[in-house]
Coordinates of C-alpha atoms and ligand atoms in Angstrom, one line a residue:
X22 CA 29.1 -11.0 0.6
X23 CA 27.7 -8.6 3.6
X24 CA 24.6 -10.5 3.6
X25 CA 23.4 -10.7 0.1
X26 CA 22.3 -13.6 -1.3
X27 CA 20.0 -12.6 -4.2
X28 CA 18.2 -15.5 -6.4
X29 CA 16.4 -14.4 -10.0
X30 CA 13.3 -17.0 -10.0
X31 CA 11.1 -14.0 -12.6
X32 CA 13.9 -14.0 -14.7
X33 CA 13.0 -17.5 -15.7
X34 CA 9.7 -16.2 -16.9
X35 CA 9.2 -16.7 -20.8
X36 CA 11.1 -13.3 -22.4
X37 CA 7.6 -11.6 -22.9
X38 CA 7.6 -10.6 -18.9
X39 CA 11.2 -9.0 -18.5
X40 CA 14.1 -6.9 -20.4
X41 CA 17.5 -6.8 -19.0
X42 CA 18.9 -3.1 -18.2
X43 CA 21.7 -2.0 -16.5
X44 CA 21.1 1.3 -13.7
X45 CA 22.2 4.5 -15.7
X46 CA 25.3 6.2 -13.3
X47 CA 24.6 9.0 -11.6
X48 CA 27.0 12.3 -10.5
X49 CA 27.2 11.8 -6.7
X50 CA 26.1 9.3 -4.7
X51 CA 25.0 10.1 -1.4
X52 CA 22.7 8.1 1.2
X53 CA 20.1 10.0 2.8
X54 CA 17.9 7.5 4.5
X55 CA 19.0 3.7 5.2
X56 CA 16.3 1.3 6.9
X57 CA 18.8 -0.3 9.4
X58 CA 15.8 -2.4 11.0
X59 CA 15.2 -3.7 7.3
X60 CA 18.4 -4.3 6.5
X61 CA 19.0 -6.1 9.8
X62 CA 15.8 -8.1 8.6
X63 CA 17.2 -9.1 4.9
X64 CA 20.2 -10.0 6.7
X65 CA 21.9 -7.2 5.1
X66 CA 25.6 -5.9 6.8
X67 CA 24.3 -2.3 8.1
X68 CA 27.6 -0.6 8.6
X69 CA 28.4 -1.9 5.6
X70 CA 25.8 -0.5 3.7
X71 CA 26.3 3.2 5.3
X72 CA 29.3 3.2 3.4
X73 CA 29.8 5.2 0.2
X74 CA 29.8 1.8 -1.5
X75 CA 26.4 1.7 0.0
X76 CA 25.6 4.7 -1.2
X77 CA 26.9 4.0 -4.8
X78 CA 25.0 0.8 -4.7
X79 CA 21.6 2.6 -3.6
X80 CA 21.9 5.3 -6.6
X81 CA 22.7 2.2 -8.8
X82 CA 26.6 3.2 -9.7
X83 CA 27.4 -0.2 -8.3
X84 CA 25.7 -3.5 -8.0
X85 CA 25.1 -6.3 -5.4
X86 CA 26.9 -9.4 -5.4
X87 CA 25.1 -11.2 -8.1
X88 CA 22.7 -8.5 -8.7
X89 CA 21.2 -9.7 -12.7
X90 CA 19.7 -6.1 -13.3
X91 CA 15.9 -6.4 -15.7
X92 CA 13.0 -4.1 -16.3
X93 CA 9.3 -5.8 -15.6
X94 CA 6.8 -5.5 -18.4
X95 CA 3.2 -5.1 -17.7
X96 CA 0.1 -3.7 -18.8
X97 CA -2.4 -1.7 -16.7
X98 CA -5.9 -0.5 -16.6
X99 CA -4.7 3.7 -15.8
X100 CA -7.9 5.7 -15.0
X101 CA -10.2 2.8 -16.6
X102 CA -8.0 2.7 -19.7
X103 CA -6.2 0.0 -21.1
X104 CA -2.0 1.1 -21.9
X105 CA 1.1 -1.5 -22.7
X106 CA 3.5 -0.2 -19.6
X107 CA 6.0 -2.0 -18.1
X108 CA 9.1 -0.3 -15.1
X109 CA 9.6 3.1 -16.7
X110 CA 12.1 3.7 -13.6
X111 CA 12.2 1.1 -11.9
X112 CA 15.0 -1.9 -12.0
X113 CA 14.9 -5.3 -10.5
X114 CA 18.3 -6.4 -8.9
X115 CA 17.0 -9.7 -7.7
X116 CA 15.0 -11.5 -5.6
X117 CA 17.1 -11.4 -2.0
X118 CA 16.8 -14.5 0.5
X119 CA 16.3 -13.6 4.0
X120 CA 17.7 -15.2 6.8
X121 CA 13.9 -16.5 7.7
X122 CA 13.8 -17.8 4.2
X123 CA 11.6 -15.3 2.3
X124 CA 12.2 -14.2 -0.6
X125 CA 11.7 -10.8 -1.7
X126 CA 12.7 -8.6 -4.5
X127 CA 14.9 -5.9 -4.3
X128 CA 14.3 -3.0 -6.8
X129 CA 15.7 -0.1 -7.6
X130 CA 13.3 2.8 -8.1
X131 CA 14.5 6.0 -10.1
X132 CA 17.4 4.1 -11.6
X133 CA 17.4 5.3 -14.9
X134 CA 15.6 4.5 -18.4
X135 CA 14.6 1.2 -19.5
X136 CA 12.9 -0.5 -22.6
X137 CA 9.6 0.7 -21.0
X138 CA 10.4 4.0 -20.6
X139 CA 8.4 5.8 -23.4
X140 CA 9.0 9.5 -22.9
X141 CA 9.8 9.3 -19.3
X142 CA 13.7 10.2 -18.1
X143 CA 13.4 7.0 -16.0
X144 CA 14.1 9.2 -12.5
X145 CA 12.2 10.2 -9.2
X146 CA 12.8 13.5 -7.2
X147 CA 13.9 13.1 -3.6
X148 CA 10.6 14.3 -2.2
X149 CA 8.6 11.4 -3.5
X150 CA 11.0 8.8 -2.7
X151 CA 10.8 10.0 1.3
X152 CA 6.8 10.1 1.1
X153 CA 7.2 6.6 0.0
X154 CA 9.5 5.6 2.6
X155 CA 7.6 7.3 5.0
X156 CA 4.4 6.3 4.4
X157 CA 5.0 2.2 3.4
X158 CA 7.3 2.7 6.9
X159 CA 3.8 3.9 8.5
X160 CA 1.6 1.1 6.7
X161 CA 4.2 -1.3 7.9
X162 CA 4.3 -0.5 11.2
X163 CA 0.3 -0.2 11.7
X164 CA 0.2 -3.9 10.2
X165 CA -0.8 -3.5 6.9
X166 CA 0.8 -5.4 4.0
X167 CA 3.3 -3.4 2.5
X168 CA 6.3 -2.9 0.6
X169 CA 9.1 -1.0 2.2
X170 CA 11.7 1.0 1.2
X171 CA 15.2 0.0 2.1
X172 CA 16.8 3.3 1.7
X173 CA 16.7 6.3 -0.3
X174 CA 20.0 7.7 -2.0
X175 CA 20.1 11.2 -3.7
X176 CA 21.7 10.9 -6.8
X177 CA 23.7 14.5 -7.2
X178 CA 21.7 15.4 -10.0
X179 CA 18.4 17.3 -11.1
X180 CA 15.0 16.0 -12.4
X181 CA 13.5 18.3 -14.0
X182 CA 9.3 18.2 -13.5
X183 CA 7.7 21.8 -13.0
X184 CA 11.1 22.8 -11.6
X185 CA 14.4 21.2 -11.3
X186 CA 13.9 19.0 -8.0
X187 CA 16.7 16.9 -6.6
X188 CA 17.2 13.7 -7.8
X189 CA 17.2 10.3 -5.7
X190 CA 16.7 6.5 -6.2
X191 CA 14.8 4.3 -3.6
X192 CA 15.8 0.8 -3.1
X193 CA 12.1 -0.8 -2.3
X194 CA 11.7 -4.0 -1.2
X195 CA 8.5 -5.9 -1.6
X196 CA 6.7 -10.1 -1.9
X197 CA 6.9 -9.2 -5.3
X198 CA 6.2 -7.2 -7.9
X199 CA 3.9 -8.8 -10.1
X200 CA 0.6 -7.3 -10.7
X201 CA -2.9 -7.3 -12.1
X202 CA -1.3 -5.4 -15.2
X203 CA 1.3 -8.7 -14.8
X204 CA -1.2 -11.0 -16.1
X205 CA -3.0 -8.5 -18.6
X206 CA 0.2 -8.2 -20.3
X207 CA 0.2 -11.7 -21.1
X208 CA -3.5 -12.3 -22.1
X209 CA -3.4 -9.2 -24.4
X210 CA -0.6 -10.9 -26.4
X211 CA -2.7 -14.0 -26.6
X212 CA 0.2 -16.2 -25.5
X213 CA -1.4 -19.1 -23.7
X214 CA 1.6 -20.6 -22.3
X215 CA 3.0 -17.5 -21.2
X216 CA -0.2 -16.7 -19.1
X217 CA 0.4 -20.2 -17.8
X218 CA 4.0 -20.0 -16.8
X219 CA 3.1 -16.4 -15.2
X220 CA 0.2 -18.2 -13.5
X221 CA 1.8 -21.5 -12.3
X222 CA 5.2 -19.2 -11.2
X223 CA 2.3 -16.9 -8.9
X224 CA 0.6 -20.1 -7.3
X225 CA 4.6 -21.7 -7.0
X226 CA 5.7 -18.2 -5.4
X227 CA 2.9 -16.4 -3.9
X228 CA 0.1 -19.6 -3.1
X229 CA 1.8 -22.7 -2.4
X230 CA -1.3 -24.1 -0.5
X231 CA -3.0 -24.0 -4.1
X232 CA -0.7 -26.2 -5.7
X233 CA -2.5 -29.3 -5.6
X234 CA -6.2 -28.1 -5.8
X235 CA -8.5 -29.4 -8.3
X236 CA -9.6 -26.0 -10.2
X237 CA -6.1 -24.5 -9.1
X238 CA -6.4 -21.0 -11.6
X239 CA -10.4 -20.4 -10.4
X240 CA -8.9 -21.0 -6.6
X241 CA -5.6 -18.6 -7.5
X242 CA -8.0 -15.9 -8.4
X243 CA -10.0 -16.4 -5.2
X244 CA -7.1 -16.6 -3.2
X245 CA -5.8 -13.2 -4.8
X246 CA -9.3 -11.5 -4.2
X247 CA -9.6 -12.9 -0.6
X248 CA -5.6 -11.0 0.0
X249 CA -7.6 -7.9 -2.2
X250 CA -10.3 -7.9 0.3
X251 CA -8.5 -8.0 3.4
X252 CA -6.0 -5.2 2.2
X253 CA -8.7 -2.8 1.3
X254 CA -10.1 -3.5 4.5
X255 CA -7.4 -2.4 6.1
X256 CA -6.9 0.8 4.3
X257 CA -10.8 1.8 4.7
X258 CA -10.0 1.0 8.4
X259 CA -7.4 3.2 9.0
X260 CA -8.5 5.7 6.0
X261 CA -5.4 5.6 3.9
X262 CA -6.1 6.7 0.3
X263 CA -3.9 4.8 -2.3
X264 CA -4.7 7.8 -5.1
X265 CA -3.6 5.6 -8.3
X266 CA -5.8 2.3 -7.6
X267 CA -4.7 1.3 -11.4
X268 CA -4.2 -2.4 -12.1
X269 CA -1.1 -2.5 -12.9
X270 CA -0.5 -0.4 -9.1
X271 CA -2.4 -3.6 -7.3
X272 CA 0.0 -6.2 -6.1
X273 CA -0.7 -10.0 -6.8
X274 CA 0.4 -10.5 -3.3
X275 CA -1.7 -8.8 -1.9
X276 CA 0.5 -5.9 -0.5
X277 CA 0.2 -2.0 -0.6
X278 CA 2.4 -1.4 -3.6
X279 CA 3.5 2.1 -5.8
X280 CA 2.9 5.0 -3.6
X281 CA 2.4 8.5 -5.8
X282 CA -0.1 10.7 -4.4
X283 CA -1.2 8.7 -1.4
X284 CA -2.3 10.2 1.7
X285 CA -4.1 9.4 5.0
X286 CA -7.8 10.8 5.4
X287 CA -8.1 13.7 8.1
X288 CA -11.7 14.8 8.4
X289 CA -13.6 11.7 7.4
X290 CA -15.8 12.2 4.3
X291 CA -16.0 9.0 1.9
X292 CA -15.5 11.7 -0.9
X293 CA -11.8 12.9 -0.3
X294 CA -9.4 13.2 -2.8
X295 CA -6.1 14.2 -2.4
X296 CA -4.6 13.3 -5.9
X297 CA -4.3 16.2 -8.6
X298 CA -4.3 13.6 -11.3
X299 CA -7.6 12.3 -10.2
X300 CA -10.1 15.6 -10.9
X301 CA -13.2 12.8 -11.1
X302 CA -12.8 11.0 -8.1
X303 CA -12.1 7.6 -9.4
X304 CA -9.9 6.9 -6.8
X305 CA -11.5 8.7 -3.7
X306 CA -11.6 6.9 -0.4
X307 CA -15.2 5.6 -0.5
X308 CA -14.6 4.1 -3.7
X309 CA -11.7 1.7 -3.0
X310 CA -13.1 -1.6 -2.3
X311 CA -15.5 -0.9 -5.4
X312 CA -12.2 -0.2 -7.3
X313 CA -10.9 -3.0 -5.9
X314 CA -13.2 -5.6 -7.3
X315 CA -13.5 -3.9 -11.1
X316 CA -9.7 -4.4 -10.9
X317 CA -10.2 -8.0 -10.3
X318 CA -12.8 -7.9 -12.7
X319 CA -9.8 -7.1 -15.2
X320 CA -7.6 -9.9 -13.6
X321 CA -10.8 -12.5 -14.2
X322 CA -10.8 -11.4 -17.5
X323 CA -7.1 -12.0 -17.9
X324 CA -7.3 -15.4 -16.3
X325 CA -10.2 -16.7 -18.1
X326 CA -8.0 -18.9 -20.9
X327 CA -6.8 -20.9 -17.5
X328 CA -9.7 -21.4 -15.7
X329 CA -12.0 -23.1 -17.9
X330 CA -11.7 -24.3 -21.8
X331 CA -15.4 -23.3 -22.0
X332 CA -15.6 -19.7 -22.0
X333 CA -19.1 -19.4 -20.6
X334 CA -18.4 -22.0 -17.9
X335 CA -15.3 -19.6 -16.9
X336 CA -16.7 -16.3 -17.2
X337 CA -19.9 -17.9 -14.4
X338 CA -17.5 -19.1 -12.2
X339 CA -15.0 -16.2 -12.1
X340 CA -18.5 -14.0 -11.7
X341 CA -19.0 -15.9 -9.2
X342 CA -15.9 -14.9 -7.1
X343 CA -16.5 -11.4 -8.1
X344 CA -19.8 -11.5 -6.5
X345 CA -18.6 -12.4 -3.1
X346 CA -15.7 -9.8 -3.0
X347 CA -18.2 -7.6 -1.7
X348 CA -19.2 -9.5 0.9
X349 CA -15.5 -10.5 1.5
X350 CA -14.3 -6.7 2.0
X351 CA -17.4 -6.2 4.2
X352 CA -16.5 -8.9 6.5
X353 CA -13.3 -7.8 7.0
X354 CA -14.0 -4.5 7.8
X355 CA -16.7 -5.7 10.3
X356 CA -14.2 -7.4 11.9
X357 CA -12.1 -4.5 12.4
X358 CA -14.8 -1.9 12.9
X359 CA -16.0 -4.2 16.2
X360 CA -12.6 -4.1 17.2
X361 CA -12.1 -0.1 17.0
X362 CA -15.5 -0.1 18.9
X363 CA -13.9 -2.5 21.8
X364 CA -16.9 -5.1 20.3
X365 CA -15.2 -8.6 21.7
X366 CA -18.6 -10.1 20.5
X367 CA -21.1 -10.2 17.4
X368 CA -24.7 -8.8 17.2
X369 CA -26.4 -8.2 13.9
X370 CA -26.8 -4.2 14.9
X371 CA -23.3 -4.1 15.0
X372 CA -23.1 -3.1 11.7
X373 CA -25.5 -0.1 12.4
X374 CA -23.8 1.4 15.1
X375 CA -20.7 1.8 13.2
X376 CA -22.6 3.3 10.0
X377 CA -24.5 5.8 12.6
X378 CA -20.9 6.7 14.0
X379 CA -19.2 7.4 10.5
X380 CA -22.8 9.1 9.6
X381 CA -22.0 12.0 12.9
X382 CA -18.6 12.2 11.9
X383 CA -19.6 13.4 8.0
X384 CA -21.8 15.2 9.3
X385 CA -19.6 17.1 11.8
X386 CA -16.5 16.9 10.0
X387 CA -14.8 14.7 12.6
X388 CA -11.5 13.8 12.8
X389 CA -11.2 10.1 11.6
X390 CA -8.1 9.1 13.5
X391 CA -8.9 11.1 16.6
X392 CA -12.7 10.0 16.6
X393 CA -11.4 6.3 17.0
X394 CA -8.4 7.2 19.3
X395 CA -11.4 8.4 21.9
X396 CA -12.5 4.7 22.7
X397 CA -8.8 4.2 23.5
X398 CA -8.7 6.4 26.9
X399 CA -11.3 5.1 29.3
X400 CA -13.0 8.5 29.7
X401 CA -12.5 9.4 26.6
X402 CA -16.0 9.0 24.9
X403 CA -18.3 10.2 27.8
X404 CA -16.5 13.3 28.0
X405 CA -17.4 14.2 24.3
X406 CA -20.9 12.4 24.8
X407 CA -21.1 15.2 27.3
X408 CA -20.5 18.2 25.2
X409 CA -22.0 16.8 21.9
X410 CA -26.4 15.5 22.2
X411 CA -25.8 13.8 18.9
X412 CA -23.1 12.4 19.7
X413 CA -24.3 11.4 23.3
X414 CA -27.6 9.7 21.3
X415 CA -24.8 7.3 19.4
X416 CA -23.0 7.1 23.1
X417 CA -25.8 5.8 24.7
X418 CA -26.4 2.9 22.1
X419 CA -22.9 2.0 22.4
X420 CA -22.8 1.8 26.1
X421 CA -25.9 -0.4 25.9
X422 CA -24.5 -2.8 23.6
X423 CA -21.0 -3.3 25.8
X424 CA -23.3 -3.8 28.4
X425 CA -24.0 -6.9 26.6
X426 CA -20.5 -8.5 26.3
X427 CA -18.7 -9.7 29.1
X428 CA -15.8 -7.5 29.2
X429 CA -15.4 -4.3 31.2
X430 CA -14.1 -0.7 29.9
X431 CA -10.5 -1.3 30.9
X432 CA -10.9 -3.8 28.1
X433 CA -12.4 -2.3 26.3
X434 CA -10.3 0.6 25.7
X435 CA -7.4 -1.7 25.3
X436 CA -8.8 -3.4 22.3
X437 CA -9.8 -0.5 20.8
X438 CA -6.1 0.9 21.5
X439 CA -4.8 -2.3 19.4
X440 CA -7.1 -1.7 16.8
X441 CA -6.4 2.3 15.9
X442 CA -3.3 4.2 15.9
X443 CA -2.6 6.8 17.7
X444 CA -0.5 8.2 14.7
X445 CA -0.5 8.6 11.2
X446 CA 1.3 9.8 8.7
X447 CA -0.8 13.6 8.3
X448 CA 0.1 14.7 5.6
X449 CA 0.7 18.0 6.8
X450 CA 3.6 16.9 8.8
X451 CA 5.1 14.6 6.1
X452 CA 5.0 18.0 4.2
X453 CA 7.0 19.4 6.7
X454 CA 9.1 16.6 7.1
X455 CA 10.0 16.3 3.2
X456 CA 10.5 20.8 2.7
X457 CA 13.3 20.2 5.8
X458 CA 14.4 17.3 4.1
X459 CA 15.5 19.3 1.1
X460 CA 16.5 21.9 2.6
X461 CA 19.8 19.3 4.6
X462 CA 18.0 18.8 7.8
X463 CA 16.2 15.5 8.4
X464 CA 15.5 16.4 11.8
X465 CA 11.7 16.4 11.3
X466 CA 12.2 13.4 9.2
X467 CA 14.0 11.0 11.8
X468 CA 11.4 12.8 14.4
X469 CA 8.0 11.8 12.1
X470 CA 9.7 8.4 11.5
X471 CA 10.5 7.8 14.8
X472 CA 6.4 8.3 15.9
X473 CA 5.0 6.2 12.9
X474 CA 7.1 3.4 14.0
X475 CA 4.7 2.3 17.1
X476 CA 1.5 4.0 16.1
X477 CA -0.4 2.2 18.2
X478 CA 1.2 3.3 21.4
X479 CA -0.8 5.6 22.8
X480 CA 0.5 6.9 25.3
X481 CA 4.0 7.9 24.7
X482 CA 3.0 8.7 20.4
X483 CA 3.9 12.2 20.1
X484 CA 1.3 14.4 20.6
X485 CA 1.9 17.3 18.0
X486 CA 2.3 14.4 15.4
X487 CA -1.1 13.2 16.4
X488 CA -2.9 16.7 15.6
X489 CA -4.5 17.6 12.6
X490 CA -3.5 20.4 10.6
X491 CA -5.4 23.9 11.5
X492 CA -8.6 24.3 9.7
X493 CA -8.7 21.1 8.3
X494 CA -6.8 20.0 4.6
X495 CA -9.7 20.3 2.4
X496 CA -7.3 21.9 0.1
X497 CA -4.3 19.1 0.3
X498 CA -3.1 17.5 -3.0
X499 CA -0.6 15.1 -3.7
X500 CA 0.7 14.9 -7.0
X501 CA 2.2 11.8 -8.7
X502 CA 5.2 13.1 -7.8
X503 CA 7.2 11.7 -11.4
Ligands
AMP755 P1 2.9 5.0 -11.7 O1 1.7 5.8 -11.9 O2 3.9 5.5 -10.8 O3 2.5 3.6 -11.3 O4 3.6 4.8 -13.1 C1 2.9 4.4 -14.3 C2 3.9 4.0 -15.4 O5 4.7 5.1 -15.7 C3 4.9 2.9 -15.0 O6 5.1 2.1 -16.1 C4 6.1 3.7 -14.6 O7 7.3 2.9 -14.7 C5 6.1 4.8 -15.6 N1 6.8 6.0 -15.2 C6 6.5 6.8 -14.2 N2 7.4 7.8 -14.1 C7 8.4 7.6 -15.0 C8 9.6 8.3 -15.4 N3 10.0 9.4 -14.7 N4 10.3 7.8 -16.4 C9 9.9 6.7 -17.0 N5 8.7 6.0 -16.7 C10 8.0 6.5 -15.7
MG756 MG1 3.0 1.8 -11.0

């Protein structure tokens, strides 16, 4: 009925990964953002969900066709500390089957307490649930794996946090939502074949290629640190700041999942930190990919039981992995360095020239979006080469090295326009954005969302959306936003 056709494959998991829960009604329903281009993609009615049966179905006062509501339990490393967790907020409705055949889940996020809930009231504010939208709408559109949200409905009701905030419930769509914390959950109740079933359901769901391969739990964790790698990449690339890197926040498929106090990089500094939960910088930009592989550390650890009988024999060969992840994460971000730079070719001083590059940029407090957006307008980087001798050293360099690749500067620029946006989501202007947005006018909303969705358009992006805030946002902090 109107398009949904929703399957429960995790449900089958043994109990120990799931509780079912029902979404807790809410006062009065209301859409405020629906993803028509996502619901078009799930093959989802559109007029049909603008409706206020829409609406009561995105605050959870209604359910899906075949909609078998749960909770998913999981563990999680939170700030380098092991905690029992599990969806607090957050309900699964099912796992829909789009018209392409995917199959993703469709969860409802804010929907009310569960059995996980501790002390938490099991709801999200309005603010939040935009900034997730807005930004897993920006990551999407940029390229990066992602999950999305499918709309955001405000429930009529306060949260209460520091002050009562409107309440809302985001519909979120992603591959999945198991996690690092996932598998943790299951080794730290010593339940063999419930680590098994959640491992054989990953490689079934996530990894089909591994079915048949000889070691297929050592070549399941490699798979799921080559996705790691290439993710992180991504986000260095484009400096985006997840701001909770915990495990149980790190997707086993390998796409940007939970978004609290996220936030796109302005001035480039490896050190920022935008989250007011993470006072020792943990979680600051230059310390992702590092993050990324003591998460999968945890994950290895998890695994272990699986991948060899012999503990000493498993623990070398999922070291082994480990070590490369490095390696893996550098080569990805190589790749996409060379292509910001317009590099169509490899040279070993490649590497160099982009390190010298980010080296002026620290030390001049550079823009890290407009710095790359130069080498996307031919003229572009002469003209600063021309105001700026340091800059104009690192100029000269990278004009001798084009000069040794086929290609000329019309393609030059073209790659590099391919490879960084024009557009992110500053968070200066989803500020703005969200304060209109509570106030009743989503002008500024529609107007931001509207830009993020072809970031890489550079000529018609919208200019003021491009600029960074005035004096730089040393002093922006996200908060988790609960
Ligand atoms: P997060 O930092 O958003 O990934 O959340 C960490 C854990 O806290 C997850 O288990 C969430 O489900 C839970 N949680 C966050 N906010 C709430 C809330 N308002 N009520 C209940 N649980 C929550
Ligand atoms: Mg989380």
């Amino acid at each position: 009925m109107n398009g949904w056709r929703l399957e429960h494959s995790y449900a089958t998991l043994p109990a120990l990964f799931h509780a079912r829960v029902m979404p807790t009604h809410v006062a009065r329903p209301e859409l405020v953002v629906l993803n028509r281009p996502l619901a078009r993609h799930l093959g989802l009615d559109v007029e049909a969900l603008a409706s206020p049966e829409g609406a009561a179905m995105f605050a959870g006062n209604a359910l899906p066709p075949g909609a078998q509501p749960l909770a998913q339990a999981y563990a999680g490393h939170q700030f380098g500390h092991f905690t029992a967790l599990g969806d607090g907020r957050a309900i699964l409705l099912g796992e829909q089957i789009t018209p392409g055949g995917e199959r993703v889940d469709v969860q409802l996020k804010g929907a009310g307490p569960t059995p996980y809930s501790r002390r938490g009231d099991g709801r999200a504010a309005t603010g939040p649930m935009l900034r997730e939208l807005i930004v897993g709408e920006a990551m999407h559109a940029l390229g990066i794996p992602t999950s999305r949200a499918l709309a955001v409905a405000a429930t009529g009701e306060p949260v209460y946090r520091e002050r009562p905030l409107p309440g809302a419930v985001l519909t979120r769509i992603a591959a999945s939502h198991l996690r690092v914390g996932t598998f943790e959950w299951a080794a730290a109740h010593r339940d063999a074949d419930a680590l098994r079933a959640l491992a054989d359901y990953t490689v079934q769901r996530h990894y089909p290629d591994l079915a048949g391969a000889a070691q297929p739990y050592l070549a399941l964790f490699e798979a799921i640190a080559e996705r790691q790698a290439a993710l992180v990449a991504r986000w260095q690339l484009v400096g985006f700041i997840h701001g909770v890197m915990n495990t149980d926040n790190m997707s086993i498929a390998g796409e940007t999942i939970d978004y609290g106090p996220c936030a796109f990089m302005d001035v480039y500094d490896p050190d920022t930190v935008f989250s007011s939960i993470d006072a020792d910088g943990r979680y600051a930009y230059g310390n992702q990919p590092a993050i990324a592989q003591w998460n999968l550390a945890r994950l290895g650890e998890a695994l272990l039981p699986l991948i060899d009988t012999d503990r000493a024999r498993g623990v070398e060969a999922a070291t082994a992995v480990l070590a490369r992840f490095a390696d893996r994460i550098g080569a990805h971000w190589m790749a996409g360095m060379r292509a910001k730079l317009g590099l169509f070719t490899e040279e070993a001083g490649d590497e160099r020239l982009a390190r010298d590059l980010l080296t002026w940029m620290h030390d001049t407090r550079a823009d890290y979006t407009n710095t790359f957006r130069m080498f996307a307008s031919l003229g572009g980087p002469a003209a600063r080469a021309g105001i700026d001798p340091v800059f104009g050293l690192w100029h000269r360099a990278w004009q001798a090295r084009l000069a040794r690749q086929p290609q000329d500067g019309v393609e030059v620029a073209a790659l590099a326009q391919r490879s960084s946006p024009a557009v992110i989501p500053r968070n200066h202007r989803v500020e703005e954005a969200l304060a209109a947005a509570e106030q009743g006018d989503l002008a500024p909303l529609t107007r931001l969302l509207a830009a993020l969705a072809a970031p890489y358009d550079h000529k018609r992006s919208d200019d003021a959306l491009a600029e960074p805030p005035v004096g730089g946002d040393g002093t922006y902090r996200t908060f988790c936003g609960t």
